[in-house]
């Protein structure tokens, strides 16, 4: 058995995921239930809320990618960074690819195909992810002198993180996801018609009815 059963009743095959197995409802539901930092926060703070924060930092044209940057966790779960990096180093030392990395990569490609995203995330999404991480550590984690190397030089946001229930995080995430899908698809359609105009007679593009 290589598949999981999702909230919507779909089968998602971890070893051979397909774009039609991806669901906005499944992603929003699972991410709203998943807690950041493996649950070691002062209160429930979901991956969905984190993703909304990241999306709010980047330029408009990259907000859909930012909102979905952790969408694979809806299917493969969230693994703490030290363990993920340690597993990667272990496998690379044997000239192998980490099984988790490979399963996550395949899930990400299926998600990208479903949402018409480029697999390589823009640099601004990675930067916003670190800003969000710094903000969350400052507000949600206990004080500790240990440094997190990935946050060197990163300044956290100077605004309080709201206290959301999973159900509220689900609604905010899913609504924003649908909004960004609509705006992104409109922009893509407009760009396509503009390219058609330029390549042909220069006639006005057909109007959407």
Short mmCIF file of C-alpha atoms in Angstrom, two decimals:
data_model
loop_
_atom_site.label_atom_id
_atom_site.label_comp_id
_atom_site.label_asym_id
_atom_site.label_seq_id
_atom_site.Cartn_x
_atom_site.Cartn_y
_atom_site.Cartn_z
CA UNK A 1 0.00 0.00 0.00
CA UNK A 2 1.56 3.28 -1.13
CA UNK A 3 -1.40 5.65 -0.86
CA UNK A 4 -3.07 7.66 1.90
CA UNK A 5 -6.75 8.51 2.28
CA UNK A 6 -7.34 12.26 2.41
CA UNK A 7 -10.05 14.30 4.10
CA UNK A 8 -12.04 14.61 0.85
CA UNK A 9 -12.02 10.84 0.37
CA UNK A 10 -9.35 10.83 -2.33
CA UNK A 11 -6.49 8.40 -2.66
CA UNK A 12 -3.14 10.16 -2.82
CA UNK A 13 -0.39 7.85 -4.02
CA UNK A 14 2.85 8.81 -2.27
CA UNK A 15 5.07 7.00 -4.77
CA UNK A 16 3.21 8.03 -7.92
CA UNK A 17 1.17 11.15 -7.15
CA UNK A 18 -0.91 12.75 -9.90
CA UNK A 19 -2.21 16.28 -10.27
CA UNK A 20 -5.83 15.09 -10.20
CA UNK A 21 -5.24 13.61 -6.73
CA UNK A 22 -4.54 17.09 -5.34
CA UNK A 23 -7.38 19.00 -3.69
CA UNK A 24 -7.57 22.53 -2.31
CA UNK A 25 -9.81 21.28 0.50
CA UNK A 26 -7.38 18.54 1.48
CA UNK A 27 -4.44 20.93 1.56
CA UNK A 28 -6.30 23.58 3.56
CA UNK A 29 -7.70 21.04 6.03
CA UNK A 30 -4.44 19.20 6.66
CA UNK A 31 -2.29 22.33 6.95
CA UNK A 32 -4.75 23.90 9.39
CA UNK A 33 -4.43 20.83 11.63
CA UNK A 34 -0.63 20.58 11.44
CA UNK A 35 1.18 22.58 14.12
CA UNK A 36 4.48 24.30 13.42
CA UNK A 37 7.67 23.30 15.29
CA UNK A 38 6.34 19.78 15.82
CA UNK A 39 3.78 21.16 18.28
CA UNK A 40 6.30 22.76 20.66
CA UNK A 41 4.69 26.19 20.43
CA UNK A 42 3.04 28.13 23.24
CA UNK A 43 -0.30 27.58 21.47
CA UNK A 44 -1.57 25.92 18.33
CA UNK A 45 -0.04 27.67 15.35
CA UNK A 46 -0.74 25.92 12.09
CA UNK A 47 1.23 25.48 8.90
CA UNK A 48 -1.76 27.09 7.16
CA UNK A 49 -1.37 30.28 9.20
CA UNK A 50 2.38 30.24 8.59
CA UNK A 51 1.78 29.92 4.84
CA UNK A 52 -0.61 32.87 4.88
CA UNK A 53 2.03 34.92 6.66
CA UNK A 54 4.66 34.02 4.06
CA UNK A 55 2.25 34.90 1.24
CA UNK A 56 1.55 38.30 2.80
CA UNK A 57 5.25 39.21 2.62
CA UNK A 58 5.99 38.50 -1.05
CA UNK A 59 4.94 40.50 -4.15
CA UNK A 60 1.46 39.79 -5.52
CA UNK A 61 2.67 37.72 -8.47
CA UNK A 62 4.36 35.23 -6.15
CA UNK A 63 1.67 34.92 -3.49
CA UNK A 64 0.15 31.69 -4.84
CA UNK A 65 3.54 29.97 -4.80
CA UNK A 66 4.19 31.32 -1.31
CA UNK A 67 0.83 30.12 -0.02
CA UNK A 68 1.56 26.62 -1.36
CA UNK A 69 5.26 26.43 -0.49
CA UNK A 70 4.56 23.94 2.33
CA UNK A 71 1.61 22.21 0.64
CA UNK A 72 3.48 18.90 0.43
CA UNK A 73 3.14 18.64 4.21
CA UNK A 74 -0.59 18.03 3.69
CA UNK A 75 0.43 14.67 2.20
CA UNK A 76 3.82 13.70 3.65
CA UNK A 77 3.64 15.46 7.02
CA UNK A 78 6.09 17.92 8.53
CA UNK A 79 9.56 16.78 9.56
CA UNK A 80 11.66 18.89 11.93
CA UNK A 81 14.51 20.61 10.12
CA UNK A 82 17.46 18.96 11.98
CA UNK A 83 16.11 15.48 11.23
CA UNK A 84 15.37 16.27 7.59
CA UNK A 85 18.85 17.70 7.04
CA UNK A 86 20.47 14.86 8.95
CA UNK A 87 18.69 12.25 6.84
CA UNK A 88 19.72 14.09 3.67
CA UNK A 89 23.38 14.16 4.75
CA UNK A 90 23.26 10.47 5.68
CA UNK A 91 21.90 9.40 2.31
CA UNK A 92 24.18 11.74 0.36
CA UNK A 93 27.14 10.20 2.17
CA UNK A 94 26.14 6.91 0.57
CA UNK A 95 25.46 8.51 -2.83
CA UNK A 96 21.72 7.97 -2.34
CA UNK A 97 18.69 10.21 -2.33
CA UNK A 98 16.70 10.50 0.89
CA UNK A 99 13.40 8.63 0.58
CA UNK A 100 11.57 11.49 2.30
CA UNK A 101 13.08 14.04 -0.10
CA UNK A 102 12.10 11.94 -3.10
CA UNK A 103 8.51 11.41 -1.94
CA UNK A 104 8.21 15.09 -1.10
CA UNK A 105 9.64 16.06 -4.50
CA UNK A 106 7.09 13.93 -6.35
CA UNK A 107 4.24 15.37 -4.29
CA UNK A 108 5.48 18.89 -5.00
CA UNK A 109 5.57 18.25 -8.75
CA UNK A 110 1.98 16.99 -8.66
CA UNK A 111 0.94 20.09 -6.70
CA UNK A 112 2.74 22.36 -9.16
CA UNK A 113 1.03 20.69 -12.10
CA UNK A 114 -2.36 21.05 -10.43
CA UNK A 115 -1.89 24.75 -9.70
CA UNK A 116 0.19 25.59 -12.80
CA UNK A 117 3.24 26.61 -10.78
CA UNK A 118 6.92 26.47 -11.65
CA UNK A 119 8.62 23.85 -9.44
CA UNK A 120 11.46 26.21 -8.49
CA UNK A 121 10.23 28.67 -5.88
CA UNK A 122 11.17 32.34 -6.32
CA UNK A 123 13.95 33.58 -4.06
CA UNK A 124 11.52 35.99 -2.39
CA UNK A 125 9.47 33.04 -1.10
CA UNK A 126 12.51 31.51 0.59
CA UNK A 127 13.37 34.90 2.11
CA UNK A 128 9.80 35.41 3.35
CA UNK A 129 9.81 31.90 4.81
CA UNK A 130 12.83 32.82 6.94
CA UNK A 131 11.24 36.10 8.05
CA UNK A 132 8.14 34.19 9.10
CA UNK A 133 10.28 31.62 10.90
CA UNK A 134 12.13 34.34 12.82
CA UNK A 135 8.82 35.98 13.75
CA UNK A 136 7.32 32.70 14.93
CA UNK A 137 10.36 31.77 16.98
CA UNK A 138 10.30 35.15 18.71
CA UNK A 139 6.59 34.99 19.56
CA UNK A 140 5.74 31.31 19.93
CA UNK A 141 8.82 29.51 21.20
CA UNK A 142 10.45 29.62 24.66
CA UNK A 143 13.50 31.82 25.12
CA UNK A 144 16.76 29.97 24.54
CA UNK A 145 20.33 31.12 23.99
CA UNK A 146 20.99 28.64 21.20
CA UNK A 147 21.34 30.18 17.75
CA UNK A 148 19.48 28.99 14.67
CA UNK A 149 22.01 29.31 11.86
CA UNK A 150 19.33 29.66 9.19
CA UNK A 151 18.09 32.85 10.87
CA UNK A 152 21.43 34.67 10.88
CA UNK A 153 20.80 38.25 9.77
CA UNK A 154 17.02 37.77 9.51
CA UNK A 155 14.83 40.38 11.23
CA UNK A 156 11.42 39.21 12.52
CA UNK A 157 8.27 41.15 11.75
CA UNK A 158 7.16 43.68 14.32
CA UNK A 159 3.51 42.61 14.49
CA UNK A 160 1.71 40.13 16.75
CA UNK A 161 0.65 36.77 15.34
CA UNK A 162 -3.08 36.21 15.76
CA UNK A 163 -4.37 33.28 17.79
CA UNK A 164 -6.39 31.16 15.35
CA UNK A 165 -8.20 27.89 15.84
CA UNK A 166 -7.65 25.22 13.19
CA UNK A 167 -11.12 25.88 11.77
CA UNK A 168 -10.39 29.59 11.37
CA UNK A 169 -7.02 28.86 9.79
CA UNK A 170 -8.75 26.49 7.36
CA UNK A 171 -11.27 29.12 6.28
CA UNK A 172 -8.69 31.88 5.84
CA UNK A 173 -6.30 29.61 3.97
CA UNK A 174 -8.85 28.05 1.65
CA UNK A 175 -10.51 31.37 0.83
CA UNK A 176 -7.17 32.99 0.04
CA UNK A 177 -6.12 30.00 -2.05
CA UNK A 178 -9.25 30.25 -4.20
CA UNK A 179 -8.79 34.02 -4.59
CA UNK A 180 -5.19 33.64 -5.74
CA UNK A 181 -6.07 30.83 -8.12
CA UNK A 182 -8.69 33.03 -9.78
CA UNK A 183 -6.43 36.07 -10.08
CA UNK A 184 -3.47 34.01 -11.30
CA UNK A 185 -5.52 32.24 -13.93
CA UNK A 186 -6.97 35.55 -15.15
CA UNK A 187 -3.48 36.99 -15.45
CA UNK A 188 -2.27 33.90 -17.32
CA UNK A 189 -5.21 34.07 -19.74
CA UNK A 190 -4.63 37.78 -20.36
CA UNK A 191 -0.94 37.14 -21.04
CA UNK A 192 -1.81 34.36 -23.48
CA UNK A 193 -4.18 36.57 -25.47
CA UNK A 194 -1.63 39.40 -25.56
CA UNK A 195 0.95 36.99 -26.97
CA UNK A 196 -1.53 35.73 -29.58
CA UNK A 197 -2.25 39.34 -30.61
CA UNK A 198 1.45 40.11 -30.99
CA UNK A 199 2.10 36.98 -33.05
CA UNK A 200 -0.80 37.44 -35.45
CA UNK A 201 -2.62 40.33 -37.08
CA UNK A 202 -2.84 42.63 -34.10
CA UNK A 203 -6.60 42.17 -33.90
CA UNK A 204 -8.19 42.70 -30.50
CA UNK A 205 -8.32 39.65 -28.31
CA UNK A 206 -11.72 37.96 -27.94
CA UNK A 207 -13.65 39.14 -24.91
CA UNK A 208 -14.44 36.65 -22.19
CA UNK A 209 -18.18 36.10 -21.80
#
